[in-house]
XYZ file of C-alpha atoms in Angstrom:
529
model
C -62.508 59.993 2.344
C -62.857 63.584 2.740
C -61.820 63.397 6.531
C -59.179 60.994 5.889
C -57.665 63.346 3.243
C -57.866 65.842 5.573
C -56.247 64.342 8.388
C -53.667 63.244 6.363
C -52.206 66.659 5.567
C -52.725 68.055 9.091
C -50.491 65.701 10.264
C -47.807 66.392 7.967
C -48.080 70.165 8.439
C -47.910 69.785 12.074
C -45.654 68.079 14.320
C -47.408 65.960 17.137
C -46.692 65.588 20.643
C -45.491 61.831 22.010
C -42.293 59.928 22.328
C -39.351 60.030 19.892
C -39.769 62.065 17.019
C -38.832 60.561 13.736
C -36.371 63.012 12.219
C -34.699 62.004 15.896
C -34.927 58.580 15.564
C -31.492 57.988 13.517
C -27.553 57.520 14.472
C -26.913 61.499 14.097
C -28.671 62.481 16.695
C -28.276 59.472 19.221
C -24.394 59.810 18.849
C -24.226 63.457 18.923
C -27.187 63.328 21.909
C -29.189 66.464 19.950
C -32.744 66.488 19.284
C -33.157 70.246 17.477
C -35.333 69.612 14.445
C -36.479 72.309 12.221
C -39.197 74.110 12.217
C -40.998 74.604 8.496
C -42.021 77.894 9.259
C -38.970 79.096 8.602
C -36.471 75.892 8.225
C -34.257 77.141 11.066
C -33.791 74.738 14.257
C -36.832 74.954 16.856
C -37.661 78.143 14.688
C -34.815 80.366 16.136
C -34.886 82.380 13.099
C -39.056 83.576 14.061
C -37.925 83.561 17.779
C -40.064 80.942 18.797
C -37.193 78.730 20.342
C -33.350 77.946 20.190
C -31.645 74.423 20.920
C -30.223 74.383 24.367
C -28.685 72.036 27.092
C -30.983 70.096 28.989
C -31.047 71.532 32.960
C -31.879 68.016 34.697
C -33.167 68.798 38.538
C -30.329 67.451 40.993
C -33.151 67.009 44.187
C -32.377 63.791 45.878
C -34.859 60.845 45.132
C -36.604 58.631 47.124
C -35.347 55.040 48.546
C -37.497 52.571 46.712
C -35.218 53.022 43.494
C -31.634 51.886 44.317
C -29.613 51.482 41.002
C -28.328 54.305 38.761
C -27.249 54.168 35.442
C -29.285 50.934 34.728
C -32.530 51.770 32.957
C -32.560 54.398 30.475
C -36.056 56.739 31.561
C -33.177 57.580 34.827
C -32.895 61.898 34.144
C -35.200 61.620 31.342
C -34.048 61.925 28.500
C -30.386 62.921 29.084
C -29.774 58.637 27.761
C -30.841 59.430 24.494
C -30.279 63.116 24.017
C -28.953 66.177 26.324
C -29.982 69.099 23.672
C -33.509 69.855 22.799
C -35.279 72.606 21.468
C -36.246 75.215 24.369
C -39.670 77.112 23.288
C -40.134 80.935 24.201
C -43.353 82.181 25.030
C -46.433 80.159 24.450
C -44.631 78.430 21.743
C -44.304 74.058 22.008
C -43.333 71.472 20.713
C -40.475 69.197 19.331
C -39.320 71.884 17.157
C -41.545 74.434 18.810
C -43.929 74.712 15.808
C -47.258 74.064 18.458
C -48.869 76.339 20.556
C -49.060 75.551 23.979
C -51.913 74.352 25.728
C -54.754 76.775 25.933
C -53.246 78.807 23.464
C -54.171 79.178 19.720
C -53.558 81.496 16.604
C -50.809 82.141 14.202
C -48.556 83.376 16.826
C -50.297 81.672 20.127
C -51.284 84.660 21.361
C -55.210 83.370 21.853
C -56.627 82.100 25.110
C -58.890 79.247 24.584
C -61.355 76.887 27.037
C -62.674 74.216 25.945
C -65.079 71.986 28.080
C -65.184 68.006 27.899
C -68.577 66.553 28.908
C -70.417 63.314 30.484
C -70.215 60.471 27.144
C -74.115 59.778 28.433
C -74.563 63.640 27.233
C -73.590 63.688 24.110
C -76.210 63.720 21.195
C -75.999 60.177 18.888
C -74.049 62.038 16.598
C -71.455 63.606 18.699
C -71.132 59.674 20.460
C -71.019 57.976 17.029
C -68.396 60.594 15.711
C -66.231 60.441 19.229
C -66.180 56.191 18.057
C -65.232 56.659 15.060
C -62.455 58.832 16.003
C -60.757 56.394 18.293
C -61.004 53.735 15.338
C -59.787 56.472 12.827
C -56.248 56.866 15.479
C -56.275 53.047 15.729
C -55.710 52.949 12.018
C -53.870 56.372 11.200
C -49.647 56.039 11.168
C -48.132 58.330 13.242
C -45.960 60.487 11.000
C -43.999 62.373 13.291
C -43.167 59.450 16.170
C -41.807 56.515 16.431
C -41.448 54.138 19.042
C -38.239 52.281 20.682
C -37.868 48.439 20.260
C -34.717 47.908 21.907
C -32.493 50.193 25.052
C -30.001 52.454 24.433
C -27.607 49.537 25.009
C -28.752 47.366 22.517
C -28.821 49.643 20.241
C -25.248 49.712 20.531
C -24.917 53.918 22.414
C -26.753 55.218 19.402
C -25.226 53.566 16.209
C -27.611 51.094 15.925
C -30.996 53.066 16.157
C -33.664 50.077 16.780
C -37.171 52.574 16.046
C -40.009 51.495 14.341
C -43.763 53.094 13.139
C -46.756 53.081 14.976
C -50.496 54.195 15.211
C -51.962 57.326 16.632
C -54.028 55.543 19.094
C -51.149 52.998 19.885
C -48.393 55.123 20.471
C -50.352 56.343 23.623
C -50.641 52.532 24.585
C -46.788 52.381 24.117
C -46.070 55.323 26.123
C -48.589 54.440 29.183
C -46.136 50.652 29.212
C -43.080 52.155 28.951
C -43.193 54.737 31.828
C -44.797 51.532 33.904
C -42.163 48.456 32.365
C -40.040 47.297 35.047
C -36.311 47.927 34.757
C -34.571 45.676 32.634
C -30.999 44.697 34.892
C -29.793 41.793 32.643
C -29.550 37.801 32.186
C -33.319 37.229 33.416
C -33.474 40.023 36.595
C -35.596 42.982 36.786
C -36.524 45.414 39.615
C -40.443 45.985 39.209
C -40.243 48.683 42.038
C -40.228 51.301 39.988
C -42.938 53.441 37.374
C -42.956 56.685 36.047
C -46.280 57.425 35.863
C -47.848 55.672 38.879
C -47.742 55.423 42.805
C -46.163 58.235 43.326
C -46.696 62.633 43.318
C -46.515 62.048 39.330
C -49.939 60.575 38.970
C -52.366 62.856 38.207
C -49.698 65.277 36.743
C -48.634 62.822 34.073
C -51.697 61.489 33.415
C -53.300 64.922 32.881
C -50.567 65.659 30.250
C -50.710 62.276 28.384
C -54.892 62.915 28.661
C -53.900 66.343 27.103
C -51.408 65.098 23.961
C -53.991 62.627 23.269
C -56.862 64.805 22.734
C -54.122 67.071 20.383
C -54.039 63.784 18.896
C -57.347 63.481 17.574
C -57.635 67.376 17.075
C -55.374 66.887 14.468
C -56.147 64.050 12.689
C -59.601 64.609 12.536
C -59.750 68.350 11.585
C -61.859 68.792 14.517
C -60.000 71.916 16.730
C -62.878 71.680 18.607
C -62.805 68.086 20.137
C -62.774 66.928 23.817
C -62.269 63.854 25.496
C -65.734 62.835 27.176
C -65.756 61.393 30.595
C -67.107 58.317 31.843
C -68.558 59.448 35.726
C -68.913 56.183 37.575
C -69.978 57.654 40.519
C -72.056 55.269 42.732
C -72.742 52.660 39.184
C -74.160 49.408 39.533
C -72.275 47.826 36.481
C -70.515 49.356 33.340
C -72.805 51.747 31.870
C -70.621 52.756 28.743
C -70.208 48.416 28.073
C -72.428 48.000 25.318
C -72.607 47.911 21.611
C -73.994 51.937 22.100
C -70.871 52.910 23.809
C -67.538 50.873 23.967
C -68.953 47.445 23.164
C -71.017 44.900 24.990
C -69.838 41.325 25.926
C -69.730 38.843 23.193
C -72.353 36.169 23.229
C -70.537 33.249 23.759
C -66.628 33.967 25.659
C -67.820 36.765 28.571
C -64.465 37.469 28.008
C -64.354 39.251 24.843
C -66.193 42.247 23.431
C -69.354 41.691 21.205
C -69.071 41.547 17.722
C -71.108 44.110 17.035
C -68.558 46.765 18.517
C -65.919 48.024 16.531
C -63.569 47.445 19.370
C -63.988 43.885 18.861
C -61.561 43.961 15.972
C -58.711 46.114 17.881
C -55.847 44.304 18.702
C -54.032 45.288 21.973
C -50.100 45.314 22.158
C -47.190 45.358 25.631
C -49.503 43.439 27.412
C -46.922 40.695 27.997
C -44.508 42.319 30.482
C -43.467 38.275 31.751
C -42.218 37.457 28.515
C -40.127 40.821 27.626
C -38.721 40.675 30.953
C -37.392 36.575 30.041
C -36.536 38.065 27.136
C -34.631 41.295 28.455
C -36.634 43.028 26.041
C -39.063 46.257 25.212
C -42.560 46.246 23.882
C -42.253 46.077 20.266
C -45.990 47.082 19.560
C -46.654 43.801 17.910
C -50.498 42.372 17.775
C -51.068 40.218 20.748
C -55.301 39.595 20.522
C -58.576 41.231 20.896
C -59.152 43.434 23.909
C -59.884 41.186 26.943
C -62.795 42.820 29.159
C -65.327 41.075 31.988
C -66.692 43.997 33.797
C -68.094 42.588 37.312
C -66.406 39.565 37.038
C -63.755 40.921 39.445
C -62.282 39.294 42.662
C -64.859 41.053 44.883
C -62.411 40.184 48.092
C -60.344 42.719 46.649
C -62.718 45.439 44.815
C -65.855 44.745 46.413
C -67.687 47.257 44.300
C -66.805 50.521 42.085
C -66.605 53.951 43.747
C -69.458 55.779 45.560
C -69.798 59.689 45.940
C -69.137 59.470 49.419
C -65.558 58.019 48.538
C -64.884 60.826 46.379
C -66.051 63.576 48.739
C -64.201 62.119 51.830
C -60.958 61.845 49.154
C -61.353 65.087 48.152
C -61.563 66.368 51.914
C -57.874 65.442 51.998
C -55.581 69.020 52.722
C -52.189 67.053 52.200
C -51.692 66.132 48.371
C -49.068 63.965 49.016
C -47.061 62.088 52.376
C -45.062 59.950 53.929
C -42.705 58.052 51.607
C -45.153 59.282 48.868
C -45.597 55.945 47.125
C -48.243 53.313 47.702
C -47.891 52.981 51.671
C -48.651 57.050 52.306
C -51.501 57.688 54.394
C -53.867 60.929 54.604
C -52.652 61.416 50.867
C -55.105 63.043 48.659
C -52.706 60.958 45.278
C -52.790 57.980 46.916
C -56.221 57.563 48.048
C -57.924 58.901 44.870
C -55.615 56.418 42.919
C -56.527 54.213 45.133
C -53.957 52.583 47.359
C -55.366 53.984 50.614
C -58.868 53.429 52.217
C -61.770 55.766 50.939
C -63.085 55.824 54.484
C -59.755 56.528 56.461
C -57.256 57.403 53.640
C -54.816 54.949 55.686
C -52.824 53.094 53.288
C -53.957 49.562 52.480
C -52.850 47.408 49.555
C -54.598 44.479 49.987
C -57.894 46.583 48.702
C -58.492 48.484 45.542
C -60.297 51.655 45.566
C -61.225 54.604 43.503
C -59.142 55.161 40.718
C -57.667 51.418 41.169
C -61.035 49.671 41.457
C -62.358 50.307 38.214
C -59.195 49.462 36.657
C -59.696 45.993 38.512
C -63.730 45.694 37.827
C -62.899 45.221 34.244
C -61.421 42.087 34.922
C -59.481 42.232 31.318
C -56.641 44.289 29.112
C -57.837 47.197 31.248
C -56.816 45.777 34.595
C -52.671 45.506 33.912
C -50.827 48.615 34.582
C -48.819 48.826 31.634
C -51.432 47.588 28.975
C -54.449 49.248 30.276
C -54.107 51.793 28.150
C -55.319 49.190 25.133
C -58.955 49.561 26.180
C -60.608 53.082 24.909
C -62.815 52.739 28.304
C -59.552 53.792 29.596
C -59.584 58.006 28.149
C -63.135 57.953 29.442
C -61.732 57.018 32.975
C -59.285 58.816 33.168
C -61.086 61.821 32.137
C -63.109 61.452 34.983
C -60.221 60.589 37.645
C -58.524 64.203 36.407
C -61.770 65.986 36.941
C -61.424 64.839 40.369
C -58.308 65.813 40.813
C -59.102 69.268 39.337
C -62.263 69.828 42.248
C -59.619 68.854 44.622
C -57.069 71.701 43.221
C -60.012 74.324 43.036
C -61.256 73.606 46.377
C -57.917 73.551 48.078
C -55.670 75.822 45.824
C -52.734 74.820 46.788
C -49.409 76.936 45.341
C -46.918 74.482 43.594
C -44.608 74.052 46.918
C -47.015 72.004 47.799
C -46.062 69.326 44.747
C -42.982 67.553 46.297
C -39.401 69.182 44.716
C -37.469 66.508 46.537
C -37.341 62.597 48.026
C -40.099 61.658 45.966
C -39.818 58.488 43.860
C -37.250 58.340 40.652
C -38.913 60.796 37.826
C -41.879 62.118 40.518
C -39.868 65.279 41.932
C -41.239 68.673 40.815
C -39.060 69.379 38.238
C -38.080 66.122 37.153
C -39.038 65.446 33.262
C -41.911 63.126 32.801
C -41.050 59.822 30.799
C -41.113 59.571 27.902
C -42.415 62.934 26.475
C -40.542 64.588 24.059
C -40.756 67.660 24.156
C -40.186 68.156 27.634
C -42.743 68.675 30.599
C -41.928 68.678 34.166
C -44.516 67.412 36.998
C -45.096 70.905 37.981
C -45.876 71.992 35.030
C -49.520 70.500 35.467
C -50.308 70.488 39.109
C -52.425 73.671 38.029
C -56.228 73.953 37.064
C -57.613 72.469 33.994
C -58.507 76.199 32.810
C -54.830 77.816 32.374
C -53.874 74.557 30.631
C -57.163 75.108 28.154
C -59.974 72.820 29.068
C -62.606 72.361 31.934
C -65.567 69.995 32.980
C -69.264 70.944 32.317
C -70.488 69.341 35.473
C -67.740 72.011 37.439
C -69.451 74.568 35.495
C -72.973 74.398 37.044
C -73.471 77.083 39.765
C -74.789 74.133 41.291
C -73.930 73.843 45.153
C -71.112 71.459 44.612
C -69.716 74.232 43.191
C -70.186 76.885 46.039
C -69.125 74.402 48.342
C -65.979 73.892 46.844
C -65.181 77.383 46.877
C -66.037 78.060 50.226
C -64.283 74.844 51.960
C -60.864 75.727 52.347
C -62.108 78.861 54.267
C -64.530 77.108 56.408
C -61.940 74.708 57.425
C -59.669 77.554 58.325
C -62.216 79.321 60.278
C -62.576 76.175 62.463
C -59.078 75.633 63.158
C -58.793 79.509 64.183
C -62.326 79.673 65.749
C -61.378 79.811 69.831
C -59.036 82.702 68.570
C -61.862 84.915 66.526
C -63.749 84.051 69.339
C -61.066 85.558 71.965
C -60.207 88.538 69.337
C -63.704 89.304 69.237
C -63.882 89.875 72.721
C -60.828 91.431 73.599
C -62.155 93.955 70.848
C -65.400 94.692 72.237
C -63.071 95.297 75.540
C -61.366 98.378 74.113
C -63.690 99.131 72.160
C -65.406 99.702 75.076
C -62.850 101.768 76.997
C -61.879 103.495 74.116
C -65.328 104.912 73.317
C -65.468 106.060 77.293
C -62.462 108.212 77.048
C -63.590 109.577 73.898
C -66.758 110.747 75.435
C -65.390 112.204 78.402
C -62.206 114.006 76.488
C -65.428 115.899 74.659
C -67.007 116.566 77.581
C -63.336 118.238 79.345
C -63.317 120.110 75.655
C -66.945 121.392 75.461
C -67.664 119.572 72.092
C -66.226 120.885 68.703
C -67.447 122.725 66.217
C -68.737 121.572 63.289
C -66.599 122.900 61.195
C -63.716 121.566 62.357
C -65.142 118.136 62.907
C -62.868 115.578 61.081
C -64.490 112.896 58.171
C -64.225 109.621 60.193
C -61.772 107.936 58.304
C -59.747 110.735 55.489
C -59.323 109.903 51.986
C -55.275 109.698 51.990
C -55.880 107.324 55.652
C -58.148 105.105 54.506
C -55.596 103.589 51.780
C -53.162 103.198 54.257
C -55.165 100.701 56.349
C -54.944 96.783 56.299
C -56.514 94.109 58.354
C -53.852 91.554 58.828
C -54.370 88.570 61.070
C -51.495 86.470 61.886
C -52.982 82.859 62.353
């Protein structure tokens, strides 16, 4: 009761992080296309009055899209979230949020002034205790309202531009599930067409960006509700795994005794319901995901078509993937090849990063070895196995951006797919985040990996790489430098010797230091490669 109680007032005291906030969520602010509530600190909108934000005009990015989008002004995630409103609250500072009343992430304290790190860990190294309190955290956000969102059961058109808001309530752990389908739903066109081209949060440069931030808000998520500041998502490493390791009563539940299909009894996952797993029927239906029950979790790990996921990842797949220099290329969608995105999600061959859709790797093929809820895009998000994967997928994705360090030009700012530019807004967070804004390590955004934290020689590998590879592509040039040096060197040294010969030597005392003290912080060693 006690954490219950508890959980209960942190979530009124603090606003959450997810889709449309609830004081939002009414004609007002859909007609008048503003989205500035007020922060209690000090009652004033996005807490202008304690300078921690004002309400300003959202600055959409104009960079031309991609092709494989060609509508506009059909589906209302197009310039996110200028539909529903153009005037949100703009945080100063390390301030966040809806009304800016968060810190942001990594940052803590009364005024967000405190750096913090936390580190999320391997679920098969947590004590019993830490495991059976991580479980009953997921079932605590299964059951807990969300008091500060709620979700969208019809499109800005049917809801009548605003004066017919069509919102209703939701749980913590659901919400998530709702916001995974409705950056994936295809686009609703009318009478019984739909163009399924098209997600937000897949297949394109926005991958691991949005994922890391929905991984992110859903981790705030349980911080908050719990009481526990302190909590991280563990991570599921399937590295080179014979079968599910975490599918069994101990972990996320086993398989039930008599339908393979369904989760053992013994599991309290057996009882969740999933929801916006039937994307056929809303699309018949022109409609959205209402979050209504539709069954128990569906899982059959192994069970697979093996023609198209033969088996589940090695560690050779994710070392040749993370060998990859180019994050993203091509047409930056499913058919890009050499892409670091596309092969770790797992559209491109692990051996030869060429694109090939016919397989499912990586990322992909676990999604597929489930054989269940987990394997549909825009419902997968209904099994919990799903955090734990994801987890893991980001933690590649974060060796990959320590190894390589790329600067943020290298994150596409134009001609990527609809909503997967740079600056575009990712769909459907409120408040705000752009792509960019987490194609940076895990550290500066607050968290890291305890198996990156090992001095191990994974480690010193990774941080030598990028300069090993660079000395290779330069190395018949150091080579010629090296002798061209040793050259004058040479010649230099000669005349030297026989200038002090013409002179007689010099004393002493008059003998300049080799290199003087105001010189020596005047010289640089610049190579041009």
């Amino acid at each position: 009761m006690l954490l219950f109680a508890l959980g209960f007032l942190l979530v009124i005291l603090q606003p959450s992080t997810g889709q449309f906030p609830r004081v939002c969520a009414n004609t007002q602010s859909l007609l008048s296309k503003e989205c500035c509530p007020p922060w209690d600190g000090d009652g004033s909108p996005c807490g202008e009055l304690s300078s921690r934000g004002s309400c300003q005009n959202i600055l959409l990015s104009q960079a031309p899209l991609g092709p494989q989008f060609p509508f506009s002004g059909v589906d209302d995630r197009e310039e996110w979230p200028s539909v529903f409103y153009n005037r949100t609250c703009r945080c100063e500072g390390n301030f966040m949020g809806y009304n800016c009343g968060e810190c942001k992430f990594g940052f803590s304290g009364l005024n967000c002034t405190e750096r913090q790190v936390k580190t999320r860990r391997n679920i098969f190294q947590l004590t019993t205790s830490e495991k059976n309190r991580f479980l009953a955290y997921l079932n605590l956000a299964k059951n807990f309202p969300s008091q500060d969102y709620v979700i969208a059961t019809g499109t800005y058109t049917q809801m009548n531009n605003g004066s017919n808001p069509m919102f209703r309530d939701i749980n913590v752990y659901d919400l998530f599930v709702w916001m995974h389908y409705y950056a994936s739903r295809d686009t609703l066109l009318g009478g019984s067409n739909v163009w399924r081209d098209i997600d937000f949060a897949h297949e394109a440069p926005g991958f691991l960006p949005w994922h890391r931030a929905f991984l992110l808000m859903w981790e705030r998520q349980i911080q908050k509700i719990t009481g526990d500041e302190n909590f991280t998502i563990p991570y599921w490493d399937w590295r080179d795994a014979e079968d599910c390791g975490v599918c069994n009563d101990e972990y996320m539940g086993g398989r039930h005794p008599t339908n393979p299909n369904l989760l053992s009894p013994a599991s309290i996952f057996s009882a969740w319901q999933v929801i916006c797993t039937q994307s056929e029927e809303y699309n018949s239906q022109q409609a959205l995901c209402s979050a209504t029950s539709e069954g128990p979790i569906r899982r059959n790990p192994g069970n697979n078509d093996k023609s198209r996921t033969p088996r589940l990842p090695s560690s050779a797949d994710v070392e040749f993937c993370l060998s990859l220099t180019q994050y993203e290329s091509g047409p930056m969608d499913k058919m890009a090849n050499y892409s670091f995105r596309n092969t770790l999600e797992g559209f491109a061959d692990p051996q030869t990063a060429i694109s090939n859709t016919s397989q499912s790797s990586l990322h992909n093929a676990l999604h597929i070895y489930m054989n269940g809820s987990m394997s549909q895009v825009q419902g997968s998000a209904n099994d919990p196995i799903f955090v734990l994967h994801h987890a893991f997928v980001d933690s590649i994705f974060e060796r990959w951006l320590r190894r390589h360090r790329p600067m943020l030009e290298v994150y596409p700012a134009a001609n990527a797919p609809i909503g997967h530019n740079r600056e575009n807004y990712m769909v459907p967070f409120i408040p705000l985040y752009r792509n960019g804004e987490f194609f940076k390590p895990s550290r500066e955004l607050g968290y890291d990996y305890a198996y990156l934290q090992e001095p191990a020689l994974e480690s010193f590998q990774d941080f030598f790489t990028p300069y090993l590879q660079q000395a290779r592509q330069i190395w018949a040039w150091l080579v010629g430098a090296a002798v061209f040096g040793s050259v004058v060197t040479a010649v230099l040294t000669r005349h030297i010797r026989a200038c002090w010969k013409k002179k007689g030597g010099t004393s002493s005392e008059i003998q300049p230091l080799l290199i003087e003290s105001e010189d020596y912080n005047n010289i640089t060693y610049q190579s041009n490669f």
